[in-house]
Amino acid sequence: MLASRQLLGLARSRAVGSASLGLRRMATVSDSPLDKKVRQNNWEENNFINYKKMSENLAIVRSRLNRPLAYAEKILYSHLDDPHGQDIERGVSYLKLRPDRVACQDATAQMAILQFMSAGMPSVANPTTVHCDHLIEAQIGGAKDLERAVGINKEVYDFLASACAKYNIGFWKPGSGIIHQILLENYAFPGGLLIGTDSHTPNAGGLGMAAIGVGGADAVDVMANLPWELKAPKVIGVKLTGQMSGWTAPKDIILKVAGILTVKGGTGAIVEYHGPGVETLSATGMATICNMGAEIGATTSLFPFNDRMYDYLAATKRKDIGDFARSYAKELREDEGTEYDQLIEINLSELEPHINGPFTPDLATPISKFSEAVKANGWPEELKVGLIGSCTNSSYEDMTRAAAIARDAINHGLKTKSQFFVTPGSEQIRATIARDGQLQTFEEFGGVVLANACGPCIGQWDRQDVKKGEANSIISSYNRNFTGRNDGNPATHSFVTSPDLVVAMSIAGSLHFNPLKDKLKDKDGNEFLLAPPSGEGLPANGYDPGQDTYQAPPEDRNAVTVQVSPTSDRLQVLSPFPPWDGKDATNLPILIKAQGKTTTDHISMAGPWLKYRGHLDNISNNMLIGAINSANGEANKVKNQTTGEWDAVPAVARDYKAKGIKWVVIGDWNYGEGSSREHAALEPRHLGGLAIITRSFARIHETNLKKQGMLPLTFMDPADYDRIQPDDRVDILCTELAVGKPITMRVHRQNGETFDIKLSHTFNEGQIEWFKNGSALNTMAKNAKNAKN
């Protein structure tokens, strides 16, 4: 049985020695090596890694706390705005932080930049990049799909390109690759702190960076040089021992962890991997694990700096950063004696390959039991489609291992039985596997190579082989498999696993196939076992950068005009939300009482709706259309309490807004899990919502709601969710809002019965000002105006 045990409460883990890191002496504040000017990346001339400042901040915090620190704590505390005065208690304090960088993908960048423009600043105050990866739909293949996307999205791309040029932002054009792969290849560095407007930003943890997914309003704060606020995370330790072999891959580590912690088990915590098993993983393998940590609700995940990271930095032309990190190596890992809030131990030598799903990324099944689970649950047995790549698994190592399995099949006269798609994570990966032959292997295997973009992983897939509503199974190396996410079909059973198992099962065309023990028949009818995959962590001939897809900001930005058409249906300049009127809100209807899983995909769908991410009013027509109404078990059908008619959720919300009626939403557990998209908070605010009241929230969504001037509230007693009827009216006693104090919701039944329910919240003083002023952006503008006066 796998040695995977959880020690709740405080658990001690001994730090691994630092000898292999080339560390010759202790790094201290006075060390001259930290005075070096080493650039953060090869694209920006004047942005440097400031290990000296980090070291100084850390020394201040150490003197105050006087205890061993986890690596996650070291990164956060070394980026404190006020290391002397900051209150520091894991799980309690709100930290004010100064991130090194901001990154935005194109779907969320539109709203972030529109918000930044309203702040009236001439330039971003901190290094920022925008990456075009979300708006390219997979249809027939990479080049033609990219060409079509550039035409369809020209208006948005022109806006982003011109805004980036105007405000001193680096711009990665369509076709460059997925944001997280570009960050790993170019911008991530050990010990750094980055925020990104995408939930899988933690991918950069593979290079020892604390990279955290946020909403666009958080990004705007940092772009405008305000401190970024984060509730001090707890730290979950995952100790790795042993060494993987055979069909087990790095992806299986996070699939196993997801099964242990579930989709909400990491909420409010950073997952920190350590132990001797870490040294056996590649940097890109570590990135895979950190990337999918988003599916357990973790704030981020990270690994300590080691030689594998150094090798990757050197291979991506950043050896100077690797050398600099070695001089700071003592602080780029956990202290000996670190105490974790929870400890999980995994023996990699005993870890089986896993497959997670369907419909949720935490339903983890080892390959040895998967066929049995397929039968027991009645999952569709035929595998219709296999998909590899995405931001989670498109490294050179992933591609070489997958290609080795495909080549094994080809050598036996076999090709894929299932449809098979490959998504290179970046132009650099695409060019390198084209040069080295793996891309040709996939095509010979029967695969289709898609554009360097998110594609089917986020629902950008024009799937034609099944009808909507037809039950079927697909398997991918992606990270997220919520209902309907990949293809818009709620009957698609989507499973996530390693690229290795995706290829193997695509050859067989069946969910019952286990490559560890099941044989295939070659072209002559002879049985054979697929050879376990083998691959290269880094390309022997170096990376081929491929086409140049980067646009640097021009020297003279004064002449640049940001392109926004006033008649556009895809871009809309934002107007400020109204401030709170200072009164309790009474007699509010419940727009919807959502039952079960309500992710940001349910609240604000992606896929075809992505084109409206820059137009708040238009995209609000998808608000909550995927949420299941407890009143009838249906999606997008709610009762208008003023007319008695049943209608779509956005239509009823618009009717209430037109009548001057505020409304609330009642939600279930972990409401808002999944993507970081702030549209899921902007839309209810825009359509007149006041409060979202749930059993619990996912971290990013809760913050996004606060930023937009809404009230994210939770039942103090989760059982009170069941006391609420969809046709109740409620009063929210907003005047009670105070730090650490509950707020009252008065419930009015149709039969005249009235009762009170206590709601809790996590607002601090500054966040209460956001509510009072109507939004965080309004607060920023108000403060700027007061500063001028």
XYZ file of C-alpha atoms in Angstrom, residues 95-682:
588
model
C -0.052 40.433 4.566
C 0.735 43.497 2.488
C 3.187 42.335 -0.163
C 5.298 43.774 -2.984
C 5.340 41.237 -5.851
C 8.193 41.225 -8.359
C 5.967 40.843 -11.411
C 2.443 40.703 -12.866
C 1.315 38.496 -15.749
C -2.063 38.459 -17.531
C -3.532 36.160 -20.165
C -5.511 37.797 -22.943
C -9.001 36.863 -21.728
C -8.465 38.428 -18.283
C -6.015 41.123 -19.432
C -8.783 42.992 -21.250
C -10.679 43.781 -18.064
C -7.499 44.300 -16.034
C -6.170 46.870 -18.510
C -9.557 48.580 -18.794
C -9.521 48.927 -15.007
C -5.906 50.150 -15.024
C -6.749 52.771 -17.652
C -9.426 54.179 -15.355
C -6.743 54.732 -12.679
C -5.196 57.427 -14.917
C -1.518 56.386 -14.653
C 0.929 56.813 -17.566
C 2.735 53.499 -17.057
C 2.631 50.337 -14.997
C 4.749 50.693 -11.863
C 5.864 47.042 -11.792
C 7.036 44.692 -14.560
C 4.002 43.305 -16.390
C 3.384 41.044 -19.377
C 0.299 40.047 -21.390
C 0.042 36.679 -23.145
C -2.345 35.798 -26.003
C -3.367 32.180 -25.459
C -7.075 31.946 -24.559
C -8.872 33.127 -27.688
C -7.656 30.528 -30.215
C -10.264 27.862 -30.935
C -9.146 24.350 -31.900
C -10.774 23.195 -35.131
C -8.522 21.623 -37.731
C -4.902 22.292 -36.808
C -2.381 24.768 -35.510
C -1.542 27.113 -38.381
C -5.067 27.497 -39.782
C -6.657 27.778 -36.330
C -4.177 30.521 -35.427
C -4.791 32.384 -38.674
C -8.550 32.267 -38.123
C -8.219 33.421 -34.499
C -6.050 36.396 -35.470
C -8.757 37.500 -37.897
C -11.711 36.939 -35.574
C -10.012 38.546 -32.563
C -8.217 41.373 -34.383
C -10.098 44.041 -32.440
C -9.078 42.550 -29.086
C -5.481 41.866 -30.101
C -5.127 45.418 -31.447
C -6.470 46.777 -28.155
C -4.087 44.666 -26.088
C -1.070 45.381 -28.308
C -1.708 49.149 -28.262
C -2.471 49.247 -24.525
C 0.692 47.265 -23.760
C 2.732 49.641 -25.910
C 1.117 52.647 -24.201
C 1.560 51.484 -20.609
C 5.019 49.835 -20.867
C 3.815 46.218 -20.807
C 5.511 43.306 -22.590
C 3.182 41.708 -25.149
C 3.364 38.081 -26.287
C 1.472 37.723 -29.540
C -0.981 34.973 -30.528
C 0.966 31.796 -31.286
C 3.672 32.491 -28.702
C 2.259 29.899 -26.328
C 0.411 29.482 -23.076
C 1.107 32.090 -20.398
C 2.413 29.603 -17.828
C 4.874 27.983 -20.221
C 6.135 31.407 -21.356
C 6.591 32.467 -17.722
C 8.551 29.295 -16.919
C 10.750 29.670 -20.002
C 11.412 33.392 -19.594
C 10.359 35.080 -16.350
C 10.205 32.721 -13.358
C 13.133 32.822 -10.943
C 13.812 31.143 -7.574
C 12.580 33.104 -4.572
C 10.493 35.532 -6.620
C 6.865 36.510 -6.062
C 4.593 36.800 -9.087
C 0.848 37.307 -9.387
C -1.000 36.286 -12.526
C -4.586 36.656 -13.683
C -5.028 32.925 -14.214
C -5.589 30.228 -11.624
C -2.747 28.042 -12.933
C -0.105 30.725 -12.383
C 1.451 28.447 -9.671
C 3.123 26.577 -12.551
C 6.182 28.792 -11.914
C 6.661 26.972 -8.596
C 8.654 24.509 -10.695
C 11.429 27.108 -10.601
C 11.015 27.863 -6.899
C 8.864 30.958 -7.424
C 5.750 31.765 -5.399
C 3.375 32.404 -8.287
C -0.201 33.100 -7.267
C -3.399 33.300 -9.295
C -5.476 36.444 -8.726
C -8.322 38.429 -10.231
C -7.682 41.389 -12.497
C -8.389 43.941 -9.761
C -5.532 42.509 -7.690
C -3.263 42.770 -10.712
C -4.300 46.401 -11.181
C -3.252 47.174 -7.591
C 0.285 45.952 -8.259
C 0.426 47.577 -11.700
C -0.510 50.842 -9.928
C 2.180 50.343 -7.238
C -0.159 49.543 -4.356
C 0.787 46.738 -1.957
C -0.957 43.472 -2.737
C -2.954 41.958 0.106
C -3.058 38.229 0.891
C -4.313 36.425 3.960
C -1.203 34.769 5.413
C -1.471 31.203 4.109
C -1.019 28.102 6.170
C 1.627 25.752 4.821
C 0.963 22.132 3.895
C 4.133 20.064 3.560
C 4.366 17.202 1.082
C 7.424 15.076 1.777
C 8.581 13.018 -1.191
C 10.782 9.966 -0.736
C 11.897 7.239 -3.124
C 12.069 7.526 -6.903
C 9.543 7.088 -9.704
C 9.995 4.447 -12.372
C 8.169 2.824 -15.275
C 4.830 4.418 -16.141
C 4.702 6.704 -13.103
C 5.156 10.392 -13.957
C 5.297 13.688 -12.015
C 1.611 14.254 -12.857
C 0.761 11.249 -10.677
C 2.071 13.058 -7.598
C -0.484 15.852 -7.861
C -3.228 13.438 -8.945
C -2.551 11.526 -5.728
C -2.409 14.716 -3.628
C -5.695 15.900 -5.153
C -7.283 12.631 -4.090
C -6.022 13.156 -0.537
C -6.810 16.849 -0.082
C -9.889 17.164 -2.395
C -10.806 20.310 -4.325
C -11.041 22.419 -1.183
C -8.381 20.845 1.044
C -5.684 23.303 0.016
C -7.788 26.448 0.421
C -5.923 29.118 2.379
C -2.651 27.189 2.208
C 0.529 26.951 0.191
C 1.620 23.416 -0.647
C 5.356 23.025 -0.182
C 7.129 19.943 -1.548
C 10.351 18.778 0.055
C 12.311 15.653 0.897
C 14.847 13.511 -0.987
C 12.350 12.568 -3.695
C 12.362 16.164 -4.934
C 15.883 15.728 -6.273
C 14.662 13.033 -8.704
C 12.226 15.334 -10.527
C 12.890 17.654 -13.469
C 12.079 21.343 -13.174
C 9.271 20.949 -15.713
C 7.948 17.949 -13.775
C 7.848 20.100 -10.666
C 6.008 22.780 -12.661
C 3.354 20.227 -13.651
C 2.740 19.404 -9.997
C 2.526 23.065 -8.985
C 0.254 23.885 -11.905
C -2.451 21.410 -10.953
C -2.219 22.438 -7.302
C -4.848 24.999 -8.295
C -7.347 22.119 -8.365
C -7.058 21.581 -4.612
C -7.691 25.264 -3.926
C -4.099 25.951 -2.852
C -2.879 29.547 -2.831
C 0.153 28.235 -4.696
C 2.578 25.304 -4.659
C 6.347 25.350 -4.831
C 9.564 23.369 -4.689
C 12.915 24.348 -3.142
C 15.702 25.489 -5.450
C 17.925 22.637 -6.602
C 20.241 21.503 -9.386
C 17.342 20.515 -11.665
C 16.154 24.106 -11.610
C 19.684 25.346 -12.257
C 19.911 23.050 -15.296
C 16.625 24.373 -16.678
C 17.658 27.997 -16.138
C 20.908 27.300 -17.969
C 19.077 25.547 -20.826
C 16.768 28.550 -21.231
C 19.696 31.013 -21.426
C 19.456 32.182 -17.815
C 22.556 30.640 -16.289
C 23.368 33.967 -14.605
C 20.113 33.677 -12.646
C 21.014 30.117 -11.658
C 24.430 31.267 -10.440
C 22.857 34.147 -8.494
C 20.311 31.787 -6.933
C 23.131 29.522 -5.748
C 24.579 32.452 -3.813
C 21.202 32.820 -2.030
C 20.489 29.075 -1.880
C 20.232 28.838 1.913
C 17.049 30.938 1.811
C 15.629 29.173 -1.252
C 14.458 26.157 0.740
C 12.797 25.380 4.054
C 14.716 25.779 7.331
C 15.641 22.649 9.222
C 12.924 21.949 11.779
C 10.180 23.685 9.795
C 6.741 23.067 11.243
C 3.943 22.473 8.743
C 0.255 22.852 9.471
C -0.291 19.478 7.802
C 2.105 16.901 6.422
C 1.566 14.383 3.633
C 4.214 11.786 2.832
C 4.427 10.014 -0.525
C 6.886 7.262 -1.400
C 7.521 7.720 -5.111
C 8.869 4.177 -5.408
C 5.406 2.871 -4.547
C 3.302 5.486 -6.373
C 1.042 4.095 -9.097
C -0.051 5.990 -12.193
C -3.416 7.639 -11.520
C -6.444 8.775 -13.503
C -8.717 11.427 -11.969
C -12.330 12.136 -12.836
C -14.832 12.340 -14.324
C -16.415 15.754 -13.627
C -14.029 16.653 -10.806
C -10.217 16.648 -10.589
C -10.043 15.074 -7.114
C -11.701 11.703 -7.825
C -8.404 9.815 -7.918
C -8.157 6.190 -9.061
C -4.902 4.227 -9.447
C -4.530 2.524 -12.832
C -4.752 -0.919 -11.208
C -8.329 -0.177 -10.100
C -9.484 2.054 -12.947
C -11.020 -0.571 -15.256
C -13.029 -1.886 -12.338
C -14.209 1.664 -11.515
C -15.279 2.200 -15.141
C -17.512 -0.878 -14.963
C -18.844 -0.152 -11.475
C -19.827 3.412 -12.332
C -21.123 2.789 -15.835
C -18.718 5.274 -17.406
C -18.608 5.101 -21.246
C -15.930 2.489 -21.988
C -14.908 3.587 -25.478
C -12.291 6.332 -25.447
C -13.374 8.860 -28.056
C -10.527 11.379 -27.759
C -7.089 11.621 -26.195
C -5.471 15.028 -25.733
C -1.952 15.857 -24.546
C -0.210 19.150 -23.909
C -1.742 22.260 -22.300
C -0.061 24.431 -19.678
C 0.174 21.428 -17.335
C 1.997 18.884 -19.479
C 3.691 20.177 -22.608
C 7.333 20.213 -21.614
C 10.065 18.686 -23.739
C 10.198 15.802 -21.271
C 6.437 15.222 -21.597
C 6.595 15.329 -25.377
C 9.594 12.996 -25.705
C 8.035 10.409 -23.377
C 4.706 10.574 -25.196
C 6.398 10.349 -28.589
C 8.380 7.303 -27.449
C 5.127 5.477 -26.693
C 3.622 6.545 -30.018
C 6.773 5.404 -31.858
C 6.569 2.018 -30.101
C 3.031 1.614 -31.424
C 4.019 2.750 -34.934
C 6.883 0.234 -34.971
C 4.289 -2.472 -34.301
C 2.090 -1.243 -37.128
C -0.415 0.541 -34.899
C -1.793 4.062 -34.748
C -4.173 5.788 -32.388
C -7.721 4.345 -32.307
C -9.113 7.411 -30.584
C -8.932 10.893 -32.016
C -5.659 12.316 -30.771
C -4.692 15.967 -30.306
C -1.408 17.579 -29.262
C -1.179 21.119 -27.848
C 2.398 22.434 -27.658
C 2.731 24.747 -24.666
C 4.856 27.321 -26.438
C 6.385 28.235 -29.765
C 9.735 27.165 -28.302
C 8.417 23.682 -27.503
C 6.694 23.401 -30.910
C 9.834 24.429 -32.782
C 12.050 22.127 -30.731
C 9.880 19.009 -31.156
C 9.533 19.836 -34.860
C 13.328 19.932 -35.153
C 13.864 16.791 -33.084
C 11.160 14.669 -34.741
C 8.567 14.193 -32.012
C 6.003 16.371 -33.790
C 6.315 14.249 -36.931
C 5.906 11.120 -34.789
C 2.603 12.413 -33.422
C 1.349 13.150 -36.935
C 2.441 9.718 -38.183
C 0.635 8.257 -35.164
C -2.598 9.847 -36.442
C -2.548 12.923 -34.234
C -3.464 16.522 -34.986
C -1.085 19.207 -33.725
C -3.041 22.236 -32.510
C -1.934 25.851 -32.023
C 0.354 26.897 -29.181
C -2.582 27.893 -27.008
C -5.023 26.709 -24.342
C -7.492 25.235 -26.822
C -9.695 22.345 -25.606
C -8.399 22.667 -22.037
C -10.534 25.804 -21.578
C -13.363 24.870 -23.938
C -11.868 26.440 -27.064
C -12.686 23.337 -29.091
C -15.085 23.083 -32.019
C -15.751 19.409 -31.378
C -17.775 17.648 -34.077
C -17.591 13.897 -33.366
C -20.391 13.703 -30.759
C -23.703 15.485 -30.328
C -24.423 17.577 -27.248
C -25.962 15.358 -24.610
C -24.310 12.204 -25.937
C -22.451 10.353 -23.201
C -18.805 9.730 -24.105
C -15.341 9.568 -22.579
C -12.238 11.637 -23.272
C -8.895 11.628 -21.488
C -6.321 14.401 -21.342
C -3.130 15.541 -19.674
C -4.919 18.762 -18.671
C -5.628 19.939 -15.136
C -9.362 20.580 -14.910
C -12.339 18.459 -15.935
C -15.514 20.097 -14.669
C -18.793 19.231 -16.370
C -18.853 20.540 -19.942
C -15.556 22.400 -19.576
C -13.672 20.959 -22.540
C -16.367 20.702 -25.211
C -19.537 22.282 -23.800
C -21.184 18.842 -23.565
C -22.386 18.089 -20.014
C -22.472 14.355 -20.866
C -18.767 14.168 -21.715
C -16.872 12.162 -19.089
C -13.523 13.928 -18.934
C -10.575 12.278 -17.187
C -7.125 13.759 -16.439
C -3.878 11.814 -16.223
C -0.269 11.898 -17.445
C 0.526 12.301 -21.164
C 1.945 8.767 -21.030
C -1.368 7.153 -20.126
C -3.252 9.364 -22.591
C -1.149 8.037 -25.475
C -1.335 4.427 -24.302
C -5.104 4.453 -23.837
C -5.597 6.221 -27.174
C -3.805 3.338 -28.893
C -6.256 0.886 -27.330
C -9.260 3.218 -27.677
C -10.609 1.957 -24.376
C -10.751 3.070 -20.754
C -10.163 -0.531 -19.718
C -6.612 -0.640 -21.085
C -3.808 -0.771 -18.518
C -0.412 -0.537 -20.274
C 1.367 -1.912 -17.228
C -0.177 -5.356 -17.756
C -2.474 -5.436 -20.801
C -1.075 -6.514 -24.161
C -1.885 -5.130 -27.606
C -1.862 -6.987 -30.931
C 0.533 -5.762 -33.605
C -0.225 -5.624 -37.329
C 0.504 -9.354 -37.616
C -1.695 -10.339 -34.685
C 1.184 -10.915 -32.267
C 0.720 -9.741 -28.705
C 3.115 -7.238 -27.152
C 3.415 -4.956 -24.138
C 4.132 -1.283 -24.685
C 7.583 -0.383 -23.377
C 7.552 1.965 -20.374
C 8.081 5.545 -21.562
C 11.502 7.124 -21.705
C 12.323 10.730 -22.458
C 14.781 13.580 -22.069
C 14.335 16.224 -19.395
C 16.076 18.820 -21.582
C 16.864 18.802 -25.326
C 20.405 17.636 -26.063
C 20.751 20.264 -28.799
C 19.199 23.058 -26.772
C 15.849 24.731 -27.323
C 14.865 26.153 -30.704
C 13.119 29.491 -29.979
C 11.089 29.293 -33.192
C 9.387 32.430 -34.492
C 9.835 35.731 -32.645
C 6.445 36.435 -31.043
C 7.367 39.101 -28.468
C 6.514 42.817 -28.731
C 8.568 45.018 -26.432
C 7.163 48.413 -25.390
C 8.466 51.203 -27.651
C 10.992 53.763 -26.422
C 8.556 56.631 -27.046
C 5.101 55.725 -25.745
C 3.581 59.216 -25.864
C 2.401 58.897 -29.447
C 0.670 55.549 -28.874
C -3.135 55.593 -28.841
C -5.069 52.760 -27.206
C -7.527 51.316 -29.702
C -11.089 50.950 -28.349
C -14.030 51.443 -30.708
C -17.058 53.099 -29.043
C -19.344 50.822 -31.101
C -17.512 47.612 -30.198
C -19.476 44.620 -28.920
C -16.264 43.094 -27.518
C -14.678 46.005 -25.644
C -16.374 48.462 -23.303
C -14.777 51.193 -21.216
C -15.824 50.670 -17.598
C -17.982 53.000 -15.534
C -17.522 53.091 -11.721
C -19.937 51.039 -9.623
C -22.136 53.090 -7.254
C -21.053 53.300 -3.581
C -23.045 51.719 -0.740
C -25.985 53.889 0.326
C -25.164 53.417 4.025
C -28.363 51.500 4.759
C -29.457 47.959 5.507
C -30.780 46.178 2.415
C -34.316 44.869 2.876
C -36.763 42.553 1.138
C -34.232 41.203 -1.346
C -35.186 38.307 -3.624
C -32.937 35.270 -3.977
C -31.924 35.252 -7.642
C -30.923 31.589 -7.403
C -30.220 29.064 -4.683
C -27.444 27.087 -6.355
C -26.974 23.489 -5.316
C -23.830 21.392 -5.558
C -20.631 22.352 -7.331
C -20.734 25.949 -8.572
C -17.404 26.757 -10.202
C -16.425 29.913 -12.019
C -17.258 27.952 -15.183
C -20.840 27.700 -13.917
C -20.893 31.390 -12.952
C -19.232 32.786 -16.094
C -18.667 30.191 -18.802
C -15.640 30.295 -21.068
C -15.640 28.753 -24.561
C -17.651 30.967 -26.971
C -18.126 33.577 -24.237
C -14.410 34.357 -24.126
C -14.834 36.858 -26.951
C -16.836 39.125 -24.633
C -14.293 39.216 -21.799
C -13.620 42.895 -22.561
C -17.317 43.886 -22.654
C -18.928 43.631 -19.234
C -22.519 44.127 -20.308
C -22.386 41.528 -23.077
C -20.578 38.867 -21.086
C -23.041 39.362 -18.228
C -25.526 37.476 -20.403
C -23.776 34.271 -19.300
C -24.025 34.966 -15.550
C -24.790 31.801 -13.587
C -26.286 30.041 -16.606
C -24.471 26.837 -15.621
C -25.496 26.828 -11.948
C -28.104 24.262 -10.884
C -31.225 25.795 -9.338
C -32.255 23.933 -6.171
C -35.901 24.832 -6.900
C -36.114 22.651 -10.010
C -32.782 20.880 -10.529
C -32.282 22.782 -13.787
C -29.692 25.207 -15.100
C -30.526 28.722 -16.265
C -34.190 28.604 -15.243
C -35.214 30.700 -12.243
C -38.436 32.271 -11.074
C -38.811 36.043 -11.241
C -40.220 36.842 -7.807
C -41.863 40.062 -9.055
C -43.718 38.532 -12.020
C -44.003 34.825 -11.147
C -42.550 33.966 -14.565
C -39.656 31.537 -15.135
C -36.757 32.877 -17.196
C -32.983 32.746 -17.732
C -30.858 33.844 -14.772
C -29.342 36.943 -16.465
C -32.764 38.035 -17.748
C -34.295 37.908 -14.263
C -31.299 39.762 -12.811
C -31.618 42.480 -15.459
C -35.332 42.811 -14.688
C -34.627 43.236 -10.971
C -31.927 45.818 -11.757
C -34.283 47.765 -14.044
C -36.800 47.873 -11.172
C -34.159 49.048 -8.679
C -34.238 45.773 -6.730
C -30.989 44.384 -5.313
C -30.706 40.600 -5.046
C -28.609 37.846 -3.453
C -27.348 34.396 -4.438
C -27.304 31.400 -2.097
C -24.437 28.972 -2.783
C -23.096 25.634 -1.599
C -19.591 24.466 -0.599
C -16.411 25.902 -2.188
C -18.431 28.324 -4.290
C -16.354 29.848 -7.111
C -13.668 27.162 -7.323
C -11.687 26.889 -10.522
C -10.548 29.713 -12.768
C -9.423 33.084 -11.421
C -11.765 34.905 -13.819
C -13.026 38.049 -12.119
C -15.944 38.235 -14.549
C -17.644 35.790 -12.183
C -17.602 38.656 -9.649
C -18.011 41.580 -12.040
